[in-house]
Short mmCIF file of C-alpha atoms in Angstrom, two decimals:
data_model
loop_
_atom_site.label_atom_id
_atom_site.label_comp_id
_atom_site.label_asym_id
_atom_site.label_seq_id
_atom_site.Cartn_x
_atom_site.Cartn_y
_atom_site.Cartn_z
CA UNK A 252 10.37 -9.18 -169.23
CA UNK A 253 7.54 -12.53 -168.00
CA UNK A 254 8.79 -14.37 -165.63
CA UNK A 255 8.56 -18.20 -166.79
CA UNK A 256 9.55 -20.80 -164.39
CA UNK A 257 9.17 -25.38 -165.32
CA UNK A 258 7.81 -28.19 -162.85
CA UNK A 259 10.19 -31.00 -164.41
CA UNK A 260 8.44 -33.95 -162.37
CA UNK A 261 10.15 -37.41 -163.46
CA UNK A 262 7.01 -39.72 -163.66
CA UNK A 263 8.99 -42.70 -162.78
CA UNK A 264 7.67 -42.71 -159.01
CA UNK A 265 4.41 -40.96 -155.98
CA UNK A 266 4.96 -37.67 -156.07
CA UNK A 267 6.73 -37.11 -152.89
CA UNK A 268 7.92 -34.20 -150.31
CA UNK A 269 11.52 -32.88 -151.99
CA UNK A 270 9.44 -32.90 -155.78
CA UNK A 271 6.23 -30.93 -153.50
CA UNK A 272 8.79 -28.29 -152.35
CA UNK A 273 10.53 -27.61 -155.66
CA UNK A 274 7.18 -26.86 -157.59
CA UNK A 275 5.63 -24.91 -154.62
CA UNK A 276 8.67 -22.91 -155.00
CA UNK A 277 8.28 -22.36 -158.52
CA UNK A 278 4.35 -22.02 -157.50
CA UNK A 279 5.20 -19.36 -155.40
CA UNK A 280 8.21 -16.82 -157.88
CA UNK A 281 4.75 -17.10 -160.68
CA UNK A 282 2.28 -15.68 -159.03
CA UNK A 283 4.29 -13.51 -156.51
CA UNK A 284 5.33 -11.40 -159.54
CA UNK A 285 2.67 -12.48 -161.72
CA UNK A 286 4.35 -14.58 -164.40
CA UNK A 287 3.53 -18.03 -165.66
CA UNK A 288 4.16 -21.89 -164.72
CA UNK A 289 4.27 -24.22 -166.45
CA UNK A 290 4.79 -28.11 -166.11
CA UNK A 291 6.88 -30.01 -168.09
CA UNK A 292 6.53 -34.60 -167.82
CA UNK A 293 10.41 -35.86 -168.14
CA UNK A 294 9.02 -39.07 -169.25
CA UNK A 295 12.47 -39.98 -171.82
CA UNK A 296 13.14 -42.91 -169.00
CA UNK A 297 10.80 -44.83 -170.21
CA UNK A 298 11.37 -47.83 -169.24
CA UNK A 299 10.50 -46.41 -165.41
CA UNK A 300 7.62 -44.47 -166.52
CA UNK A 301 4.28 -44.72 -165.64
CA UNK A 302 1.05 -43.04 -165.98
CA UNK A 303 0.02 -44.48 -162.65
CA UNK A 304 2.72 -41.95 -161.36
CA UNK A 305 1.58 -39.34 -163.74
CA UNK A 306 -1.57 -39.61 -161.68
CA UNK A 307 -0.40 -39.21 -158.77
CA UNK A 308 1.48 -36.17 -159.34
CA UNK A 309 -1.28 -34.12 -160.30
CA UNK A 310 -3.04 -35.30 -158.10
CA UNK A 311 -0.89 -34.29 -155.27
CA UNK A 312 -0.67 -30.38 -157.27
CA UNK A 313 -4.60 -30.34 -157.43
CA UNK A 314 -4.63 -31.03 -153.31
CA UNK A 315 -1.48 -29.02 -152.77
CA UNK A 316 -4.19 -25.95 -154.65
CA UNK A 317 -0.62 -26.00 -157.05
CA UNK A 318 -3.12 -24.85 -160.94
CA UNK A 319 -0.46 -24.76 -163.12
CA UNK A 320 -1.21 -22.57 -166.20
CA UNK A 321 1.25 -24.25 -168.88
CA UNK A 322 1.46 -28.33 -168.99
CA UNK A 323 0.03 -31.00 -170.29
CA UNK A 324 -3.90 -30.74 -168.82
CA UNK A 325 -3.70 -27.39 -169.78
CA UNK A 326 -2.90 -26.97 -172.98
CA UNK A 327 -0.38 -24.12 -174.13
CA UNK A 328 1.66 -22.57 -177.10
CA UNK A 329 5.05 -23.95 -175.77
CA UNK A 330 3.18 -28.03 -176.03
CA UNK A 331 3.28 -30.53 -176.40
CA UNK A 332 4.13 -30.45 -172.58
CA UNK A 333 5.63 -34.07 -172.56
CA UNK A 334 8.81 -35.00 -173.30
CA UNK A 335 8.00 -38.69 -175.19
CA UNK A 336 5.99 -36.94 -176.93
CA UNK A 337 7.87 -33.71 -178.10
CA UNK A 338 10.26 -36.11 -178.60
CA UNK A 339 8.57 -38.25 -181.13
CA UNK A 340 7.67 -35.10 -183.41
CA UNK A 341 11.85 -35.54 -183.75
CA UNK A 342 12.66 -32.22 -182.28
CA UNK A 343 15.53 -33.48 -179.88
CA UNK A 344 16.81 -35.25 -183.44
CA UNK A 345 17.05 -31.90 -184.85
CA UNK A 346 18.88 -29.78 -182.63
CA UNK A 347 21.41 -33.17 -182.26
CA UNK A 348 21.86 -32.59 -185.91
CA UNK A 349 22.42 -28.79 -185.66
CA UNK A 350 25.20 -29.47 -183.57
CA UNK A 351 27.02 -32.41 -185.77
CA UNK A 352 26.60 -30.11 -188.57
CA UNK A 353 28.27 -26.68 -186.61
CA UNK A 354 30.82 -28.95 -185.19
CA UNK A 355 29.81 -29.38 -181.71
CA UNK A 356 29.15 -33.29 -181.83
CA UNK A 357 30.49 -36.11 -183.07
CA UNK A 358 29.01 -39.36 -183.34
CA UNK A 359 30.29 -42.29 -180.49
CA UNK A 360 30.38 -45.65 -180.98
CA UNK A 361 32.40 -47.05 -178.05
CA UNK A 362 30.54 -49.25 -175.60
CA UNK A 363 29.56 -49.65 -172.67
CA UNK A 364 32.42 -52.11 -172.19
CA UNK A 365 35.08 -49.25 -173.80
CA UNK A 366 33.47 -46.65 -171.13
CA UNK A 367 34.55 -49.31 -168.54
CA UNK A 368 37.61 -49.61 -169.48
CA UNK A 369 38.63 -46.00 -169.51
CA UNK A 370 37.15 -45.10 -166.41
CA UNK A 371 39.01 -48.51 -164.15
CA UNK A 372 42.53 -46.94 -166.07
CA UNK A 373 41.53 -43.64 -164.84
CA UNK A 374 40.26 -45.11 -160.84
CA UNK A 375 44.00 -46.84 -161.31
CA UNK A 376 45.49 -43.57 -161.89
CA UNK A 377 44.06 -42.23 -158.97
CA UNK A 378 42.28 -39.31 -161.72
CA UNK A 379 39.44 -38.36 -162.25
CA UNK A 380 37.27 -39.95 -165.67
CA UNK A 381 36.94 -37.93 -167.98
CA UNK A 382 35.80 -39.79 -171.56
CA UNK A 383 39.23 -40.01 -173.62
CA UNK A 384 36.51 -38.62 -176.16
CA UNK A 385 38.90 -41.40 -179.01
CA UNK A 386 35.00 -41.14 -181.24
CA UNK A 387 36.04 -36.96 -181.83
CA UNK A 388 38.41 -37.55 -183.90
CA UNK A 389 36.62 -40.75 -186.92
CA UNK A 390 36.91 -39.16 -190.36
CA UNK A 391 33.77 -38.75 -191.90
CA UNK A 392 34.50 -42.71 -193.98
CA UNK A 393 34.85 -43.85 -190.65
CA UNK A 394 31.81 -42.50 -189.25
CA UNK A 395 29.40 -43.85 -192.22
CA UNK A 396 31.29 -46.43 -192.01
CA UNK A 397 30.36 -47.93 -188.93
CA UNK A 398 26.79 -46.06 -189.13
CA UNK A 399 26.21 -48.57 -192.59
CA UNK A 400 26.77 -51.77 -190.29
CA UNK A 401 24.24 -50.75 -188.23
CA UNK A 402 26.68 -50.19 -185.27
CA UNK A 403 24.51 -48.96 -182.61
CA UNK A 404 26.45 -44.68 -180.93
CA UNK A 405 25.48 -41.41 -179.05
CA UNK A 406 25.40 -38.67 -180.35
CA UNK A 407 27.90 -36.33 -178.18
CA UNK A 408 28.86 -32.68 -177.47
CA UNK A 409 31.93 -31.85 -177.26
CA UNK A 410 33.05 -29.53 -174.50
CA UNK A 411 34.98 -26.79 -175.22
CA UNK A 412 38.59 -26.24 -174.29
CA UNK A 413 39.69 -24.03 -171.96
CA UNK A 414 38.86 -21.28 -169.41
CA UNK A 415 35.98 -22.01 -166.39
CA UNK A 416 31.94 -21.96 -166.24
CA UNK A 417 30.87 -19.28 -164.03
CA UNK A 418 27.55 -19.71 -162.07
CA UNK A 419 25.68 -16.97 -161.12
CA UNK A 420 23.24 -18.22 -158.34
CA UNK A 421 19.89 -16.42 -157.07
CA UNK A 422 21.05 -18.22 -154.09
CA UNK A 423 24.62 -19.95 -153.96
CA UNK A 424 26.01 -17.52 -155.29
CA UNK A 425 28.90 -17.26 -157.55
CA UNK A 426 30.20 -21.03 -158.99
CA UNK A 427 33.36 -21.91 -160.73
CA UNK A 428 33.69 -25.31 -163.65
CA UNK A 429 36.96 -27.04 -164.22
CA UNK A 430 36.18 -27.44 -168.08
CA UNK A 431 38.40 -30.12 -168.46
CA UNK A 432 37.24 -31.79 -165.64
CA UNK A 433 33.55 -31.74 -167.84
CA UNK A 434 33.71 -34.80 -170.21
CA UNK A 435 31.86 -34.99 -173.64
CA UNK A 436 28.23 -36.24 -172.88
CA UNK A 437 25.87 -38.00 -174.70
CA UNK A 438 22.68 -35.61 -176.26
CA UNK A 439 21.05 -38.64 -178.09
CA UNK A 440 20.91 -41.93 -176.30
CA UNK A 441 21.35 -44.92 -178.92
CA UNK A 442 17.47 -45.43 -179.04
CA UNK A 443 16.96 -42.38 -180.23
CA UNK A 444 16.03 -41.17 -177.00
CA UNK A 445 17.52 -37.56 -175.43
CA UNK A 446 19.59 -37.27 -171.95
CA UNK A 447 18.33 -34.99 -169.12
CA UNK A 448 21.08 -31.92 -169.49
CA UNK A 449 19.72 -32.55 -173.45
CA UNK A 450 16.43 -32.07 -173.68
CA UNK A 451 16.06 -29.83 -170.79
CA UNK A 452 17.85 -27.75 -172.43
CA UNK A 453 15.73 -27.54 -175.86
CA UNK A 454 13.24 -27.55 -173.73
CA UNK A 455 13.90 -24.52 -171.55
CA UNK A 456 15.25 -22.49 -174.48
CA UNK A 457 12.22 -23.43 -176.88
CA UNK A 458 9.46 -23.19 -173.55
CA UNK A 459 11.90 -18.75 -172.74
CA UNK A 460 11.72 -20.18 -169.29
CA UNK A 461 13.49 -17.45 -167.60
CA UNK A 462 14.19 -18.98 -163.63
CA UNK A 463 15.36 -22.40 -163.29
CA UNK A 464 14.41 -23.32 -160.25
CA UNK A 465 15.78 -26.89 -158.90
CA UNK A 466 17.01 -28.75 -156.20
CA UNK A 467 21.33 -27.96 -155.60
CA UNK A 468 21.44 -32.48 -156.59
CA UNK A 469 21.16 -30.45 -160.37
CA UNK A 470 23.87 -28.35 -160.06
CA UNK A 471 26.79 -30.52 -161.47
CA UNK A 472 24.52 -30.83 -164.57
CA UNK A 473 24.63 -27.25 -164.63
CA UNK A 474 27.75 -26.28 -167.28
CA UNK A 475 26.48 -29.29 -168.41
CA UNK A 476 23.40 -27.29 -169.22
CA UNK A 477 24.55 -23.65 -169.36
CA UNK A 478 27.63 -25.23 -172.78
CA UNK A 479 23.89 -26.20 -174.50
CA UNK A 480 22.21 -22.68 -174.10
CA UNK A 481 25.17 -20.80 -175.60
CA UNK A 482 26.42 -23.01 -178.50
CA UNK A 483 22.60 -23.66 -179.64
CA UNK A 484 21.96 -19.83 -179.44
CA UNK A 485 19.21 -20.07 -176.21
CA UNK A 486 19.12 -17.35 -173.53
CA UNK A 487 20.29 -18.96 -170.06
CA UNK A 488 18.09 -18.61 -167.83
CA UNK A 489 18.76 -17.25 -163.98
CA UNK A 490 19.37 -21.00 -162.45
CA UNK A 491 18.24 -21.42 -158.37
CA UNK A 492 19.07 -24.91 -156.34
CA UNK A 493 17.63 -25.36 -153.20
CA UNK A 494 18.98 -26.28 -150.18
CA UNK A 495 18.64 -30.70 -149.76
CA UNK A 496 15.44 -31.23 -147.34
CA UNK A 497 17.27 -33.56 -144.43
CA UNK A 498 15.69 -36.10 -142.30
CA UNK A 499 16.18 -35.34 -137.72
CA UNK A 500 19.40 -36.78 -138.11
CA UNK A 501 20.48 -34.40 -140.56
CA UNK A 502 20.65 -37.26 -143.66
CA UNK A 503 19.07 -37.54 -146.69
CA UNK A 504 14.82 -37.31 -145.91
CA UNK A 505 14.02 -41.08 -146.63
CA UNK A 506 11.58 -43.45 -146.50
CA UNK A 507 12.87 -43.85 -142.87
CA UNK A 508 11.98 -40.37 -141.65
CA UNK A 509 8.66 -41.30 -142.88
CA UNK A 510 8.73 -39.50 -146.06
CA UNK A 511 5.93 -40.36 -147.98
CA UNK A 512 4.49 -39.90 -151.28
CA UNK A 513 2.38 -36.67 -150.79
CA UNK A 514 -0.91 -37.82 -151.50
CA UNK A 515 -0.39 -40.20 -148.04
CA UNK A 516 -0.20 -36.95 -145.68
CA UNK A 517 -3.72 -36.30 -147.55
CA UNK A 518 -4.36 -39.83 -146.60
CA UNK A 519 -3.42 -39.09 -142.93
CA UNK A 520 -4.91 -36.07 -142.40
CA UNK A 521 -2.81 -33.20 -143.16
CA UNK A 522 -5.19 -30.14 -144.49
CA UNK A 523 -3.79 -29.32 -147.37
CA UNK A 524 -2.76 -25.32 -146.12
CA UNK A 525 -1.36 -26.83 -142.96
CA UNK A 526 1.59 -28.84 -145.63
CA UNK A 527 1.86 -25.94 -147.63
CA UNK A 528 2.55 -23.22 -144.79
CA UNK A 529 5.08 -26.20 -143.82
CA UNK A 530 7.26 -27.01 -146.82
CA UNK A 531 7.56 -23.01 -148.05
CA UNK A 532 9.31 -22.93 -144.45
CA UNK A 533 11.78 -25.36 -145.52
CA UNK A 534 14.02 -23.12 -147.06
CA UNK A 535 13.17 -20.07 -146.90
CA UNK A 536 11.58 -17.42 -144.00
CA UNK A 537 9.31 -14.78 -143.74
CA UNK A 538 11.10 -11.11 -143.84
CA UNK A 539 9.32 -10.57 -140.82
CA UNK A 540 9.71 -14.41 -139.11
CA UNK A 541 6.11 -15.51 -139.37
CA UNK A 542 4.75 -18.99 -139.20
CA UNK A 543 1.79 -19.31 -139.84
CA UNK A 544 1.24 -17.44 -143.25
CA UNK A 545 -2.09 -17.51 -145.39
CA UNK A 546 -1.49 -17.94 -149.25
CA UNK A 547 -1.70 -14.32 -150.04
CA UNK A 548 0.43 -13.99 -146.93
CA UNK A 549 2.96 -16.04 -148.37
CA UNK A 550 3.07 -14.60 -152.37
CA UNK A 551 2.99 -11.15 -151.30
CA UNK A 552 6.60 -11.45 -149.44
CA UNK A 553 8.45 -14.63 -151.25
CA UNK A 554 11.75 -13.96 -153.21
CA UNK A 555 14.67 -16.28 -153.82
CA UNK A 556 16.48 -14.35 -151.93
CA UNK A 557 15.10 -14.94 -148.48
CA UNK A 558 16.29 -18.80 -149.08
CA UNK A 559 19.04 -20.26 -147.16
CA UNK A 560 21.64 -22.42 -149.22
CA UNK A 561 21.81 -25.09 -145.72
CA UNK A 562 20.01 -27.49 -145.53
CA UNK A 563 16.41 -27.72 -143.93
CA UNK A 564 15.26 -30.72 -141.59
CA UNK A 565 12.46 -31.83 -142.15
CA UNK A 566 10.01 -31.90 -138.79
CA UNK A 567 7.18 -34.07 -138.49
CA UNK A 568 6.23 -32.81 -134.53
CA UNK A 569 6.31 -29.39 -136.47
CA UNK A 570 3.95 -30.53 -139.45
CA UNK A 571 1.61 -32.32 -136.53
CA UNK A 572 2.26 -28.54 -134.38
CA UNK A 573 1.02 -26.38 -137.55
CA UNK A 574 -1.87 -29.12 -138.40
CA UNK A 575 -2.98 -29.22 -135.30
CA UNK A 576 -2.98 -24.91 -135.41
CA UNK A 577 -4.43 -24.71 -139.18
CA UNK A 578 -7.72 -27.18 -137.74
CA UNK A 579 -8.25 -25.07 -135.18
CA UNK A 580 -8.79 -21.74 -137.17
CA UNK A 581 -11.55 -23.47 -139.62
CA UNK A 582 -14.91 -22.66 -139.07
CA UNK A 583 -17.94 -26.02 -137.73
CA UNK A 584 -19.00 -26.52 -141.66
CA UNK A 585 -15.79 -26.53 -143.38
CA UNK A 586 -14.13 -28.11 -140.21
CA UNK A 587 -17.10 -30.97 -140.29
CA UNK A 588 -15.97 -31.01 -144.51
CA UNK A 589 -12.89 -31.71 -143.63
CA UNK A 590 -13.97 -34.45 -141.03
CA UNK A 591 -16.39 -36.00 -142.02
CA UNK A 592 -14.49 -37.85 -144.84
CA UNK A 593 -12.17 -39.67 -142.43
CA UNK A 594 -15.42 -41.24 -139.55
CA UNK A 595 -16.07 -44.94 -139.97
CA UNK A 596 -19.53 -45.39 -142.09
CA UNK A 597 -20.94 -46.15 -138.49
CA UNK A 598 -19.95 -43.12 -136.66
CA UNK A 599 -21.20 -40.33 -139.77
CA UNK A 600 -25.05 -42.93 -139.28
CA UNK A 601 -24.71 -42.20 -135.44
CA UNK A 602 -24.03 -38.28 -135.44
CA UNK A 603 -26.61 -38.11 -138.83
CA UNK A 604 -28.43 -38.98 -135.75
CA UNK A 605 -28.16 -36.19 -133.84
CA UNK A 606 -29.90 -33.54 -135.88
CA UNK A 607 -27.28 -31.20 -138.46
CA UNK A 608 -27.01 -28.66 -135.91
CA UNK A 609 -26.19 -31.04 -132.73
CA UNK A 610 -23.73 -33.25 -135.74
CA UNK A 611 -21.88 -29.83 -136.78
CA UNK A 612 -21.74 -28.95 -132.64
CA UNK A 613 -20.50 -31.90 -131.48
CA UNK A 614 -17.65 -32.09 -134.73
CA UNK A 615 -16.70 -28.99 -133.85
CA UNK A 616 -16.26 -29.74 -129.91
CA UNK A 617 -13.53 -31.80 -129.90
CA UNK A 618 -11.92 -29.29 -132.90
CA UNK A 619 -8.46 -28.60 -129.85
CA UNK A 620 -7.66 -31.87 -129.67
CA UNK A 621 -6.70 -33.56 -132.99
CA UNK A 622 -4.24 -33.07 -134.62
CA UNK A 623 -5.08 -35.02 -137.21
CA UNK A 624 -8.37 -35.57 -139.11
CA UNK A 625 -7.90 -39.18 -138.26
CA UNK A 626 -7.50 -38.21 -134.47
CA UNK A 627 -11.27 -37.41 -135.01
CA UNK A 628 -12.96 -40.73 -134.58
CA UNK A 629 -10.73 -41.65 -131.19
CA UNK A 630 -12.83 -37.33 -129.61
CA UNK A 631 -16.27 -38.00 -131.49
CA UNK A 632 -16.91 -41.75 -130.02
CA UNK A 633 -18.07 -39.98 -127.27
CA UNK A 634 -21.37 -38.15 -129.47
CA UNK A 635 -21.95 -42.28 -130.14
CA UNK A 636 -21.23 -44.70 -128.03
CA UNK A 637 -23.65 -46.67 -126.47
CA UNK A 638 -25.36 -47.04 -123.30
CA UNK A 639 -23.60 -50.21 -122.48
CA UNK A 640 -20.07 -49.07 -123.43
CA UNK A 641 -20.89 -45.87 -121.77
CA UNK A 642 -21.79 -48.04 -118.58
CA UNK A 643 -18.77 -49.97 -119.12
CA UNK A 644 -16.47 -47.22 -119.32
CA UNK A 645 -18.12 -45.86 -116.09
CA UNK A 646 -17.66 -48.94 -114.34
CA UNK A 647 -13.74 -48.83 -115.11
CA UNK A 648 -13.13 -44.97 -114.88
CA UNK A 649 -12.22 -45.06 -111.06
CA UNK A 650 -15.13 -42.52 -109.41
CA UNK A 651 -15.11 -43.67 -105.22
CA UNK A 652 -17.74 -42.30 -103.40
CA UNK A 653 -15.58 -38.97 -102.87
CA UNK A 654 -17.30 -37.96 -106.08
CA UNK A 655 -20.67 -38.81 -105.45
CA UNK A 656 -21.79 -34.93 -103.97
CA UNK A 657 -19.71 -33.16 -106.38
CA UNK A 658 -21.75 -34.77 -109.54
CA UNK A 659 -25.20 -35.21 -107.08
CA UNK A 660 -24.20 -30.15 -107.53
CA UNK A 661 -23.81 -31.50 -110.67
CA UNK A 662 -27.35 -33.07 -112.07
CA UNK A 663 -29.20 -30.36 -108.97
CA UNK A 664 -27.51 -28.01 -111.34
CA UNK A 665 -28.87 -29.74 -114.45
CA UNK A 666 -32.06 -30.85 -113.53
CA UNK A 667 -33.26 -26.18 -112.97
CA UNK A 668 -30.84 -25.50 -115.61
CA UNK A 669 -33.34 -23.72 -118.29
CA UNK A 670 -31.15 -23.00 -120.85
CA UNK A 671 -28.41 -25.79 -121.18
CA UNK A 672 -25.71 -24.25 -123.37
CA UNK A 673 -22.93 -24.73 -123.23
CA UNK A 674 -22.22 -21.22 -121.03
CA UNK A 675 -24.59 -21.72 -118.72
CA UNK A 676 -22.54 -25.36 -118.49
CA UNK A 677 -19.37 -23.69 -117.75
CA UNK A 678 -20.71 -21.04 -115.26
CA UNK A 679 -22.58 -24.28 -113.62
CA UNK A 680 -19.13 -25.67 -112.96
CA UNK A 681 -17.36 -22.61 -112.19
CA UNK A 682 -20.65 -22.84 -109.50
CA UNK A 683 -19.50 -26.00 -108.24
CA UNK A 684 -15.79 -25.07 -107.97
CA UNK A 685 -16.15 -22.16 -106.14
CA UNK A 686 -17.68 -23.07 -103.72
CA UNK A 687 -16.93 -26.98 -102.92
CA UNK A 688 -13.17 -25.12 -102.17
CA UNK A 689 -12.52 -28.82 -104.87
CA UNK A 690 -9.78 -28.23 -107.33
CA UNK A 691 -10.91 -28.33 -111.20
CA UNK A 692 -9.74 -31.30 -111.93
CA UNK A 693 -11.22 -33.22 -108.61
CA UNK A 694 -15.22 -30.92 -110.12
CA UNK A 695 -13.98 -31.57 -114.47
CA UNK A 696 -12.82 -35.03 -113.96
CA UNK A 697 -15.68 -37.44 -111.38
CA UNK A 698 -18.72 -34.99 -113.86
CA UNK A 699 -17.14 -35.85 -117.16
CA UNK A 700 -16.83 -39.56 -116.10
CA UNK A 701 -20.27 -39.27 -114.65
CA UNK A 702 -21.84 -38.58 -118.57
CA UNK A 703 -19.57 -39.75 -120.44
CA UNK A 704 -17.80 -42.73 -119.19
CA UNK A 705 -14.83 -40.94 -120.42
CA UNK A 706 -11.11 -39.88 -118.24
CA UNK A 707 -10.93 -37.85 -120.91
CA UNK A 708 -12.17 -35.73 -124.24
CA UNK A 709 -13.60 -32.22 -125.87
CA UNK A 710 -14.84 -29.04 -124.02
CA UNK A 711 -16.59 -30.41 -120.95
CA UNK A 712 -19.57 -27.72 -121.71
CA UNK A 713 -20.27 -29.27 -125.48
CA UNK A 714 -19.70 -32.30 -124.67
CA UNK A 715 -23.04 -31.94 -122.25
CA UNK A 716 -24.91 -29.52 -124.43
CA UNK A 717 -24.89 -31.86 -127.03
CA UNK A 718 -25.58 -34.88 -125.37
CA UNK A 719 -28.78 -32.51 -124.38
CA UNK A 720 -30.33 -32.53 -120.48
CA UNK A 721 -32.81 -35.43 -120.66
CA UNK A 722 -29.65 -38.19 -121.79
CA UNK A 723 -27.32 -35.97 -118.81
CA UNK A 724 -29.58 -36.50 -116.10
CA UNK A 725 -30.37 -39.71 -117.05
CA UNK A 726 -26.70 -40.69 -116.88
CA UNK A 727 -25.83 -38.28 -113.37
CA UNK A 728 -28.61 -40.92 -112.17
CA UNK A 729 -27.79 -43.95 -112.80
CA UNK A 730 -24.17 -42.85 -111.99
CA UNK A 731 -25.32 -41.82 -108.07
CA UNK A 732 -28.08 -44.79 -108.29
CA UNK A 733 -25.36 -46.86 -109.06
CA UNK A 734 -22.86 -46.42 -106.67
CA UNK A 735 -25.25 -46.00 -103.58
CA UNK A 736 -25.65 -49.67 -104.89
CA UNK A 737 -22.34 -50.48 -104.40
CA UNK A 738 -20.85 -48.50 -101.84
CA UNK A 739 -18.38 -47.06 -104.84
CA UNK A 740 -16.61 -48.07 -107.77
#
C-alpha cells in the first residue's frame, strides 16, 4: 500500500508554526515511506478565505523546502485541489444526495433561534447539548412543502443509534466515543457549502488518503468522520493526532508568545534548515536522542511511533541556539548569500570596496557572533566604518597609558610580518601574552580597540587580517601618537 497523506490548510490567515509543523510531519511520513503528500486548500469559508493567505502558505512551504507531490500548483490525478473548485463541480451536493437517498441524512429547517433554544434548555438541565433531530421526523410531503416555500435548510447526517465509536490513534492509542453524545450534524450548509467534516471525508475518500496526520484539536471531529467514511463506503484512513504546541508557560501557543507568521521567522534571519530541524523536535525525538540532524537523517529516522502525546513547548531560546549552530556550519560562500539580503545598501557598498575575497572573508569572520542573520550588520560594521567613527570609538573606549606597551609591541609585530594572515597574527598575539605575562583579555582588548574602535567583535586575528596591514599600522600609530600627546584617554 502506498502511503498517501495530505496537508489541508485553510487560507483564512498566514501560515503559522502549528500549521507548518503539521505540514512537516505529513511530508516526513510521505518521504520516509516513499509515499505521496498532497496539499489541499480548504477554502469553503469564502468570507474569510483570501488569495493572499493562500500565497503566504505556498511561500512558507517553499522556504522550508516542503515540496508537494500534488496540489493546486503541482496538479495531480485527484484534482481539483481547492475545495471551492470541487464544490463548484457539484461534488459535495452529489454525496449529500447519496446520503439522503440512503436515509442517512435529512433536510433540517431549524433556524438558529430554534437551535439556541434547544441549547439553552440543555444548559438549564445541566446536560450536554445534543440536537433533538426533530426535523428527522418530517414527512416527505412536509419536506417538499417547505422546500417549495423557499424555507432555508441544511442537510444533516443522521447519526446511527447504539454502540460506541472506536478510534485506534497511532499516537494516542485507543479512544472510545459515546455515540449518544454525538448529535446529528450538518453536512451541507444552507448556502450550499459543505461543512468541514463532510468535505474532508469526501475529499480524503476520493483522494485515497491512507493516513490523516493533524493536530489533537481535531480529535473531537474524528468520530463524525469515521461514521461518514463508513456510510459512504470509503476506506477509513489511519489517524494520528499531534500534540499541541505550547508557549513557555505551558498554555496554547499564541501571539503573546511570539508566535508569528512563518515568513516572519524568515525575515528575522532564521535559516530554513534550522527551523526544519527545530520543528520536527516539537513532538518527535530521534531514537538516539540526537537533536542536530540534517534533512536526510530526519527522513530516515522519522516515524509516528516516536511522536509524544504530551504538548511540545516552543522555546525561542532553543531555536535561537539551533539557528546559530546552523549558521556556523555554512561555508563562506553560502553564508555570504544568506547574509547579504540582511545588510543595508550602504554596508553592501562598503563591503564591496574590500574586493570579493575580503568581502567573503569579512562575512565569514562573524559566523560565531550570529544567532540570527539580522545580527550581521552589527558585527560587519567594523569593516566599513569611517575614520571619524573609528577615532570616536577609540576616544570613548577607556584605553589607558598602561595599555600602550602592549599596543606598541603589537605594532612592531605587524610591521615585521611579511605574510600578514590570521594565522601569523594569532601567533603574534600569543607571543605577546607569553612574553608580557598578561592574560588574554589584557592583551586582546586594547589591541582590538586600537585597530577597530570597538571593545568586542569577531575573532580578532581575522578582523586584523581583513582590515589589511596598511590600515592597521596607520591606526596603531595614530592611537600611540594620540596617547602620547594626551597622556592617556
